[in-house]
C-alpha angles and dihedrals in degrees: 000000000000094000090100120092098224095048093050090050092045091052091048093052094051090050096048102035103027128228121000141157126256087250095055090043090049094053091048092051099040094238136114123275093235091061092043093050091047094052092043088057089048090054091046090052089063096038101252095118129023135193120263099212093179089067099046126099121189110321094349110116119197121204131195131181113267094215136026091225137023110210131180131164124253089239098041092102102037090122098048116063093191092054092045090052090048088052092049089054093048092048092048094047089046090058092047089055094048087050090052091049094048092050088050089053093046090050093046102038098084090062097046127094115282095241087061093049091047093048094047119090138187118181147115142225134197117223129185105227140157115227093264092054090046093051087048095051093050092049094049093047089050092053092050090049091049092048091056090046093052094043116087125200121234099254105004091228115165093002120146135174110276125198117221117194114190115184122168120164141138122276114255112207116235 
């Protein structure tokens, strides 16, 4: 279902920017409203987006992401080669998107306020773990990120959307 570039981008925008109409999403994504509407309905059919009836007026339909996160386990589709191929495409597309966001940051950072440049971080570490500890590490990091997401500051001053990319996986020898 998500192994379509436009669907993946629509869902991402609805998660990051909140509810929107097909027309607004089409303008942001430089596509046409018909294609956007079609793919929003496809996402709705599988429960990934839902209509926001309180926002709509007349023929205008507003959509929002049904969930903050879509998660699936690495082995959920071991018995379905087509689903495995779709997951592989989604993951590769996600990695490309992460790289694009990182490149945007690196290009824009010199012109941003110093506190933001000092707070940002790009780095890596290599740990020696077994599968159980890797699973534990990933879950603990996920819980920390969710806690920060759910906490709000008193006034929201100087807040921005912040991308958090967590990738932890075993090294594969070349």
